[in-house]
Coordinates of C-alpha atoms in Angstrom, one line a residue:
M11 CA 149.0 3.9 15.6
K12 CA 151.5 3.4 12.9
L13 CA 149.6 2.1 9.3
V14 CA 151.6 0.8 6.3
I15 CA 150.3 -0.1 2.7
I16 CA 152.2 -2.5 0.5
I17 CA 151.2 -2.4 -2.9
P18 CA 152.6 -5.2 -5.2
D19 CA 151.2 -3.4 -8.3
G20 CA 149.6 -5.8 -11.0
G21 CA 150.5 -8.7 -8.6
G22 CA 146.8 -10.7 -9.3
D23 CA 146.8 -13.1 -11.7
L24 CA 145.2 -16.3 -13.2
P25 CA 146.8 -19.8 -12.9
H26 CA 149.8 -20.3 -15.5
A27 CA 150.7 -23.6 -17.2
S28 CA 154.6 -22.9 -16.6
L29 CA 153.6 -22.7 -12.8
Q30 CA 151.9 -26.2 -12.7
G31 CA 148.6 -24.4 -12.6
R32 CA 149.5 -22.1 -10.2
T33 CA 148.9 -18.3 -10.2
P34 CA 152.6 -16.4 -9.5
M35 CA 151.0 -15.5 -5.9
Q36 CA 150.9 -19.0 -5.2
A37 CA 154.0 -20.1 -6.8
A38 CA 156.2 -17.6 -5.1
R39 CA 157.9 -18.5 -2.1
Q40 CA 156.7 -15.6 0.6
P41 CA 157.1 -17.0 4.3
H42 CA 156.6 -13.4 5.6
T43 CA 153.5 -12.5 3.9
C44 CA 152.0 -16.2 4.8
A45 CA 152.5 -15.6 8.4
L46 CA 151.3 -12.4 8.1
A47 CA 148.0 -13.9 6.4
S48 CA 147.6 -16.3 9.0
R49 CA 146.6 -13.8 11.5
A50 CA 144.8 -11.5 8.9
A51 CA 141.4 -10.5 7.5
L52 CA 141.5 -11.7 3.8
G53 CA 139.2 -10.7 1.3
V54 CA 138.6 -9.3 -2.3
A55 CA 137.7 -6.0 -3.2
H56 CA 136.3 -4.3 -6.8
T57 CA 138.9 -1.4 -7.5
T58 CA 137.4 -1.0 -11.0
P59 CA 134.3 0.6 -10.8
P60 CA 131.6 -0.3 -13.7
G61 CA 132.2 1.9 -16.7
F62 CA 136.1 2.0 -16.0
E63 CA 139.0 0.2 -17.2
A64 CA 141.1 -1.5 -14.9
G65 CA 144.2 0.7 -14.5
S66 CA 146.5 1.7 -11.8
D67 CA 145.0 5.3 -12.0
V68 CA 141.7 4.2 -11.0
C69 CA 142.5 1.1 -9.3
S70 CA 145.2 2.7 -6.9
M71 CA 142.9 5.8 -6.4
S72 CA 140.2 3.2 -5.2
L73 CA 142.7 1.5 -3.1
L74 CA 143.7 4.7 -1.4
G75 CA 140.1 5.5 -0.3
Y76 CA 139.0 7.9 -3.3
D77 CA 135.7 6.8 -5.3
P78 CA 137.0 7.1 -9.2
R79 CA 133.4 8.0 -10.1
K80 CA 133.8 10.9 -8.0
Y81 CA 137.5 12.0 -8.6
H82 CA 139.0 10.5 -11.7
T83 CA 139.2 13.0 -14.6
G84 CA 142.1 11.2 -16.6
R85 CA 145.4 9.3 -15.6
A86 CA 147.6 12.0 -17.6
P87 CA 146.8 14.8 -14.9
L88 CA 147.7 12.5 -11.9
E89 CA 151.2 12.0 -13.7
A90 CA 151.3 16.0 -14.3
A91 CA 151.0 16.6 -10.5
A92 CA 153.9 14.5 -10.0
L93 CA 156.1 16.6 -12.3
G94 CA 154.8 19.5 -10.4
L95 CA 153.4 21.2 -13.5
D96 CA 151.6 24.4 -12.9
L97 CA 148.3 23.9 -14.9
S98 CA 145.1 25.3 -15.0
T99 CA 141.5 23.2 -15.1
R100 CA 141.2 24.4 -18.7
D101 CA 144.3 22.5 -19.9
W102 CA 144.2 19.1 -21.6
I103 CA 146.7 16.8 -20.1
F104 CA 147.6 13.5 -22.1
R105 CA 150.4 10.5 -21.2
L106 CA 152.9 10.3 -24.0
N107 CA 154.5 6.6 -24.4
F108 CA 157.6 5.9 -26.2
V109 CA 156.3 2.7 -27.7
T110 CA 158.0 -0.2 -30.1
T111 CA 156.1 -1.1 -33.1
G112 CA 156.6 -3.9 -35.5
L113 CA 158.1 -2.2 -38.5
E114 CA 158.9 -5.4 -40.6
G115 CA 158.4 -8.8 -41.2
G116 CA 155.8 -10.7 -39.2
D117 CA 155.5 -8.2 -36.6
A118 CA 155.0 -5.2 -39.0
G119 CA 152.2 -2.7 -37.7
K120 CA 151.7 -4.3 -34.4
M121 CA 152.0 -2.8 -30.9
L122 CA 155.1 -4.9 -29.6
D123 CA 156.1 -2.8 -26.2
H124 CA 154.2 -0.2 -24.3
S125 CA 157.5 0.7 -22.6
A126 CA 160.2 0.7 -25.8
G127 CA 162.2 -2.0 -24.1
A128 CA 162.4 0.1 -20.8
I129 CA 164.1 2.9 -22.3
T130 CA 166.4 4.8 -19.9
D131 CA 165.4 8.4 -18.7
G132 CA 168.3 10.0 -21.0
E133 CA 167.6 8.2 -23.9
A134 CA 163.7 9.2 -23.6
R135 CA 164.7 12.8 -22.7
E136 CA 166.5 13.2 -25.8
L137 CA 164.0 11.6 -27.7
L138 CA 161.4 14.1 -26.5
R139 CA 163.4 17.0 -27.3
D140 CA 164.4 16.2 -30.4
L141 CA 161.1 15.2 -31.4
L142 CA 159.3 18.6 -30.5
A143 CA 162.3 20.1 -32.6
F144 CA 161.2 17.9 -35.5
L145 CA 157.4 18.6 -35.3
T146 CA 158.0 22.5 -34.7
Q147 CA 160.1 22.5 -38.1
K148 CA 157.5 20.0 -39.9
E149 CA 154.0 21.4 -39.2
P150 CA 154.5 24.8 -36.7
A151 CA 150.6 24.8 -36.6
L152 CA 150.2 21.5 -35.1
L153 CA 152.2 22.5 -31.9
A154 CA 150.4 25.6 -31.2
G155 CA 149.5 25.5 -27.7
L156 CA 151.2 22.1 -26.9
A157 CA 153.8 21.6 -24.2
L158 CA 156.1 18.0 -24.1
H159 CA 157.2 17.3 -20.5
P160 CA 159.6 14.3 -19.9
G161 CA 158.8 11.8 -17.0
V162 CA 160.3 8.8 -16.0
S163 CA 161.4 6.3 -18.9
Y164 CA 159.1 5.9 -21.5
R165 CA 156.5 7.8 -19.5
N166 CA 155.9 11.6 -20.6
I167 CA 153.3 14.1 -20.6
M168 CA 151.6 16.4 -23.1
V169 CA 149.7 19.6 -22.5
D170 CA 147.6 21.3 -25.0
S171 CA 146.6 24.9 -23.6
S172 CA 145.2 25.8 -26.9
G173 CA 141.6 25.6 -25.9
V174 CA 140.7 22.7 -27.9
S175 CA 138.5 20.2 -26.3
Y176 CA 139.2 16.6 -26.2
A177 CA 136.1 15.6 -24.3
Q178 CA 134.4 13.5 -27.3
V179 CA 138.0 11.8 -28.3
R180 CA 138.5 8.2 -27.2
T181 CA 142.2 7.0 -26.4
T182 CA 143.8 3.5 -26.0
P183 CA 146.4 2.6 -23.8
P184 CA 149.2 1.2 -25.5
H185 CA 149.6 -1.8 -22.9
A186 CA 146.0 -2.7 -23.4
V187 CA 146.6 -3.8 -27.0
P188 CA 150.2 -5.9 -27.1
G189 CA 150.5 -7.8 -30.1
E190 CA 147.4 -6.0 -32.0
P191 CA 147.7 -3.8 -35.2
W192 CA 148.5 -0.3 -33.7
R193 CA 146.6 1.5 -36.2
E194 CA 143.0 0.2 -35.1
H195 CA 143.7 2.1 -31.6
L196 CA 144.8 5.4 -33.1
P197 CA 142.7 8.3 -31.4
Q198 CA 139.0 8.3 -32.4
G199 CA 136.3 10.9 -32.2
D200 CA 135.9 14.5 -33.6
G201 CA 138.3 16.8 -35.3
A202 CA 140.6 16.9 -32.1
A203 CA 141.5 13.3 -32.6
E204 CA 142.9 14.0 -36.2
K205 CA 145.4 16.5 -34.4
L206 CA 146.5 13.6 -31.9
R207 CA 146.7 11.1 -34.9
R208 CA 148.9 13.5 -36.9
I209 CA 151.4 13.7 -34.1
M210 CA 151.8 10.0 -33.6
L211 CA 152.4 9.4 -37.4
L212 CA 154.9 12.1 -37.6
S213 CA 156.7 10.6 -34.6
G214 CA 156.7 7.3 -36.5
E215 CA 158.5 8.8 -39.2
F216 CA 161.0 10.6 -37.1
L217 CA 162.0 8.1 -34.2
P218 CA 163.0 5.1 -36.0
R219 CA 166.0 7.1 -37.7
H220 CA 167.2 8.7 -34.5
R221 CA 170.5 8.2 -33.2
V222 CA 169.3 7.1 -29.8
N223 CA 167.2 4.6 -31.8
V224 CA 169.8 3.4 -34.3
A225 CA 172.2 2.6 -31.4
R226 CA 169.5 0.7 -29.6
K227 CA 169.0 -1.5 -32.4
A228 CA 172.8 -2.1 -32.4
A229 CA 172.7 -3.3 -29.2
G230 CA 170.2 -5.7 -29.7
K231 CA 167.2 -3.3 -27.8
R232 CA 163.8 -2.6 -28.7
M233 CA 163.6 1.0 -30.3
A234 CA 161.3 3.9 -29.5
T235 CA 159.6 3.8 -33.3
M236 CA 156.6 6.0 -31.9
A237 CA 154.9 8.5 -29.3
W238 CA 151.7 7.1 -28.6
I239 CA 149.4 9.4 -26.9
W240 CA 146.7 8.5 -24.5
G241 CA 145.1 9.1 -20.9
Q242 CA 143.8 12.6 -21.4
G243 CA 141.9 14.4 -18.9
T244 CA 141.7 18.0 -16.8
K245 CA 143.2 18.8 -13.6
P246 CA 140.8 17.1 -10.6
S247 CA 139.8 18.5 -7.4
V248 CA 140.3 15.9 -4.7
P249 CA 140.0 16.6 -0.8
S250 CA 143.4 15.7 1.0
F251 CA 143.7 12.3 3.0
Q252 CA 144.3 14.5 6.0
S253 CA 140.8 16.1 6.2
R254 CA 139.6 12.8 5.6
F255 CA 140.8 10.8 8.2
G256 CA 143.2 13.1 10.2
L257 CA 146.0 11.3 9.1
Q258 CA 149.4 12.5 7.7
G259 CA 151.0 10.0 4.9
C260 CA 153.8 9.5 2.5
M261 CA 154.2 7.8 -0.6
I262 CA 157.4 5.8 -1.5
T263 CA 157.2 4.7 -5.3
S264 CA 159.2 4.8 -8.6
V265 CA 156.1 5.9 -10.6
D266 CA 154.9 9.2 -11.5
L267 CA 151.1 8.2 -11.4
L268 CA 151.5 7.0 -7.8
R269 CA 153.2 10.1 -7.0
G270 CA 150.5 12.3 -8.4
I271 CA 147.8 10.8 -6.8
A272 CA 149.8 11.3 -3.6
A273 CA 150.3 15.1 -4.5
Y274 CA 146.4 15.5 -5.0
I275 CA 145.7 13.9 -1.7
G276 CA 148.2 15.9 0.4
W277 CA 151.0 13.3 1.0
D278 CA 154.6 13.7 0.9
R279 CA 156.4 11.9 -2.0
L280 CA 159.7 10.3 -0.5
E281 CA 162.5 9.8 -3.2
V282 CA 164.7 6.8 -2.9
A283 CA 168.1 5.9 -4.6
G284 CA 168.0 2.9 -6.7
L285 CA 164.4 2.5 -7.0
T286 CA 163.1 1.6 -10.7
S287 CA 160.0 0.2 -12.3
Y288 CA 161.6 -3.2 -13.0
H289 CA 163.1 -6.0 -11.2
D290 CA 166.3 -4.5 -11.0
T291 CA 165.0 -2.0 -8.5
D292 CA 166.2 -1.9 -4.8
Y293 CA 163.9 -3.5 -2.9
A294 CA 165.8 -3.6 0.4
A295 CA 166.3 0.0 -0.1
Q296 CA 162.4 0.5 -0.2
G297 CA 162.0 -1.6 2.9
R298 CA 164.7 0.5 4.9
A299 CA 162.7 3.8 3.6
T300 CA 159.3 2.6 4.5
I301 CA 160.6 1.7 8.1
A302 CA 162.0 4.8 8.6
A303 CA 159.5 6.9 7.5
L304 CA 157.5 5.5 10.4
E305 CA 159.6 8.1 12.5
K306 CA 157.4 11.1 10.9
Y307 CA 154.2 9.7 9.4
D308 CA 151.2 7.9 10.7
V309 CA 150.5 6.1 7.0
V310 CA 153.3 5.0 4.9
C311 CA 152.5 3.6 1.5
C312 CA 155.2 1.6 -0.2
H313 CA 154.3 1.0 -3.9
V314 CA 156.2 -1.6 -5.9
E315 CA 155.7 -1.4 -9.7
S316 CA 157.6 -4.7 -10.7
P317 CA 155.1 -7.0 -10.7
D318 CA 153.2 -5.3 -13.1
E319 CA 156.1 -4.7 -15.6
A320 CA 156.9 -8.2 -15.4
S321 CA 153.2 -9.3 -16.4
H322 CA 153.2 -6.6 -19.5
Q323 CA 156.0 -8.6 -20.8
G324 CA 154.7 -11.9 -20.2
D325 CA 157.4 -12.6 -18.1
V326 CA 155.9 -15.3 -15.6
A327 CA 159.5 -16.2 -14.0
T328 CA 160.5 -12.4 -13.4
K329 CA 157.0 -11.8 -11.8
V330 CA 157.1 -14.6 -9.1
A331 CA 160.7 -13.4 -8.3
A332 CA 159.5 -9.9 -8.0
L333 CA 156.8 -11.2 -5.0
E334 CA 159.8 -13.0 -3.5
A335 CA 161.7 -10.0 -3.5
I336 CA 158.9 -8.1 -1.7
D337 CA 158.3 -10.4 0.6
L338 CA 161.9 -10.9 1.8
H339 CA 163.2 -7.2 1.6
I340 CA 159.7 -5.2 2.4
V341 CA 157.1 -7.3 4.0
G342 CA 159.8 -9.1 6.7
P343 CA 161.6 -6.3 7.7
V344 CA 158.6 -3.8 7.8
M345 CA 156.6 -6.3 10.1
R346 CA 159.2 -6.7 12.5
E347 CA 159.9 -3.1 12.7
L348 CA 155.9 -2.5 13.2
E349 CA 155.6 -5.5 15.8
R350 CA 158.7 -3.5 17.6
R351 CA 156.9 -0.3 17.5
G352 CA 153.3 -1.7 19.3
E353 CA 149.7 -1.0 17.8
H354 CA 149.8 -1.1 13.9
R355 CA 147.7 -2.3 11.2
V356 CA 148.9 -3.0 7.5
L357 CA 147.2 -3.4 4.6
M358 CA 148.6 -5.6 1.4
M359 CA 146.9 -5.7 -1.7
P360 CA 147.7 -5.2 -5.5
D361 CA 145.8 -2.5 -7.2
H362 CA 144.2 -4.8 -10.0
Y363 CA 145.5 -7.8 -11.9
T364 CA 147.6 -8.1 -14.6
L365 CA 147.8 -11.2 -16.7
C366 CA 151.0 -12.5 -17.9
S367 CA 148.9 -14.8 -20.4
T368 CA 147.5 -11.8 -21.9
R369 CA 150.0 -9.2 -20.9
K370 CA 146.9 -6.8 -20.2
H371 CA 145.0 -5.6 -17.0
D372 CA 142.0 -7.3 -15.6
A373 CA 139.3 -6.1 -13.8
T374 CA 139.1 -9.0 -11.5
P375 CA 138.2 -8.2 -7.9
V376 CA 142.0 -8.2 -5.9
P377 CA 142.9 -10.1 -3.0
F378 CA 143.5 -8.0 0.4
L379 CA 145.2 -8.5 3.4
L380 CA 144.4 -6.6 6.5
A381 CA 146.1 -7.4 9.7
G382 CA 146.9 -5.7 12.9
T383 CA 145.5 -4.0 16.0
G384 CA 141.7 -4.4 16.1
I385 CA 141.3 -6.4 13.1
A386 CA 140.1 -10.2 13.9
A387 CA 141.7 -12.8 11.6
T388 CA 139.2 -14.7 9.0
A389 CA 141.0 -18.0 9.0
Q390 CA 144.3 -19.4 8.9
R391 CA 145.1 -19.0 5.2
E392 CA 147.7 -18.3 2.9
F393 CA 147.7 -14.7 0.9
T394 CA 146.6 -16.0 -2.7
E395 CA 143.8 -15.2 -4.8
A396 CA 142.2 -18.2 -4.2
A397 CA 142.3 -17.8 -0.5
A398 CA 141.3 -14.2 -0.5
G399 CA 138.2 -15.3 -2.7
A400 CA 137.4 -18.3 -0.3
S401 CA 137.1 -15.9 2.9
G402 CA 133.3 -14.9 2.3
I403 CA 134.6 -11.0 2.3
S404 CA 133.8 -9.0 -0.9
L405 CA 133.9 -5.6 -0.8
R406 CA 131.7 -4.2 -3.8
E407 CA 133.0 -0.8 -3.4
G408 CA 137.0 -1.0 -3.4
H409 CA 137.3 2.8 -2.1
E410 CA 135.6 1.6 1.3
L411 CA 138.3 -0.7 2.5
M412 CA 140.7 2.4 3.4
D413 CA 137.7 3.4 6.0
W414 CA 138.1 -0.2 7.5
F415 CA 141.9 0.0 7.6
V416 CA 142.2 3.2 9.3
R417 CA 139.3 2.9 11.8
G418 CA 139.7 -0.7 12.3
K419 CA 136.1 -1.6 11.8
R420 CA 134.1 -2.5 8.8

């Protein structure tokens, strides 16, 4: 039995005026997915437990069968695992985004872009290196016990091993406040929050003048005007997927967060050339890699970030195009291979909604499609938010869907 999970990250959405009142899932041409849905069980699953915010850290953990209420300690620790950082349970781990904030005119003081215009790895690494040098010279005491680690594009990791506790500090994801005054969302709480605020404000003094940003501005690109710190937590303790289900799995993704979750649950992380978080990713290469991984692994998880990034930019057309590309280059070829092999099951679902209208995540229960050996079809339906909602199947505990997927019975 071969199992494949396909995650179009942030694929769920609400009806949009530019799509004649349809959602991107409804508007996208997805013949392979529709054919699969016609013989599948459809439903919705609550991947955001009460008290949590909708985000890929919480929702992907839930989707993969792990209750966030038991295993989630923060987003940043998951991403740190993807970088192979050797951390203790006493370290506090943070995400550090390079973001674009408005510097003048009507946008002054607003959060404009959580990704600094999709800044490249090389540019981000140079900025992070020089920011560390600037902070060390400007306020060396502030850097005591701190380390900065580059990740992918705008995503970086900061680790505080000084012994300071951030348990009472509240931080805000930059993608949760697009177009809003960023000063209102600086870290809040006890004295430890002031340390984070100071680093962020100093970064805002230094980064706009950096040569990387000067060049980006001259090229008409968004600058990385600030380092935004959020998503803190400590190292979690998570049982392996194999110890729970007796299956060996792997993850194919362009995103450190998903690589980190995979690391904690004991899955291999497969590197595929040409994958990015955006619509310029090589969808066909990801489809081929998913098929190739079936030779070795019981469970292959194919995570595609591009629908989420398009949503965060409010780019409806690109979100539709991303869903169509997933259908053409991943769903179609993978299903042909699974059918050739015999017994199989496939689970396709977004981890959460990401709304093009607000550019934010949303905790609406997500649609899922479950098909293959031992799965009875609910009805002849297409795979959309509305069709999944009309099926009558709603899982209040999203993490329980994995057990159904693996064992073939609810």
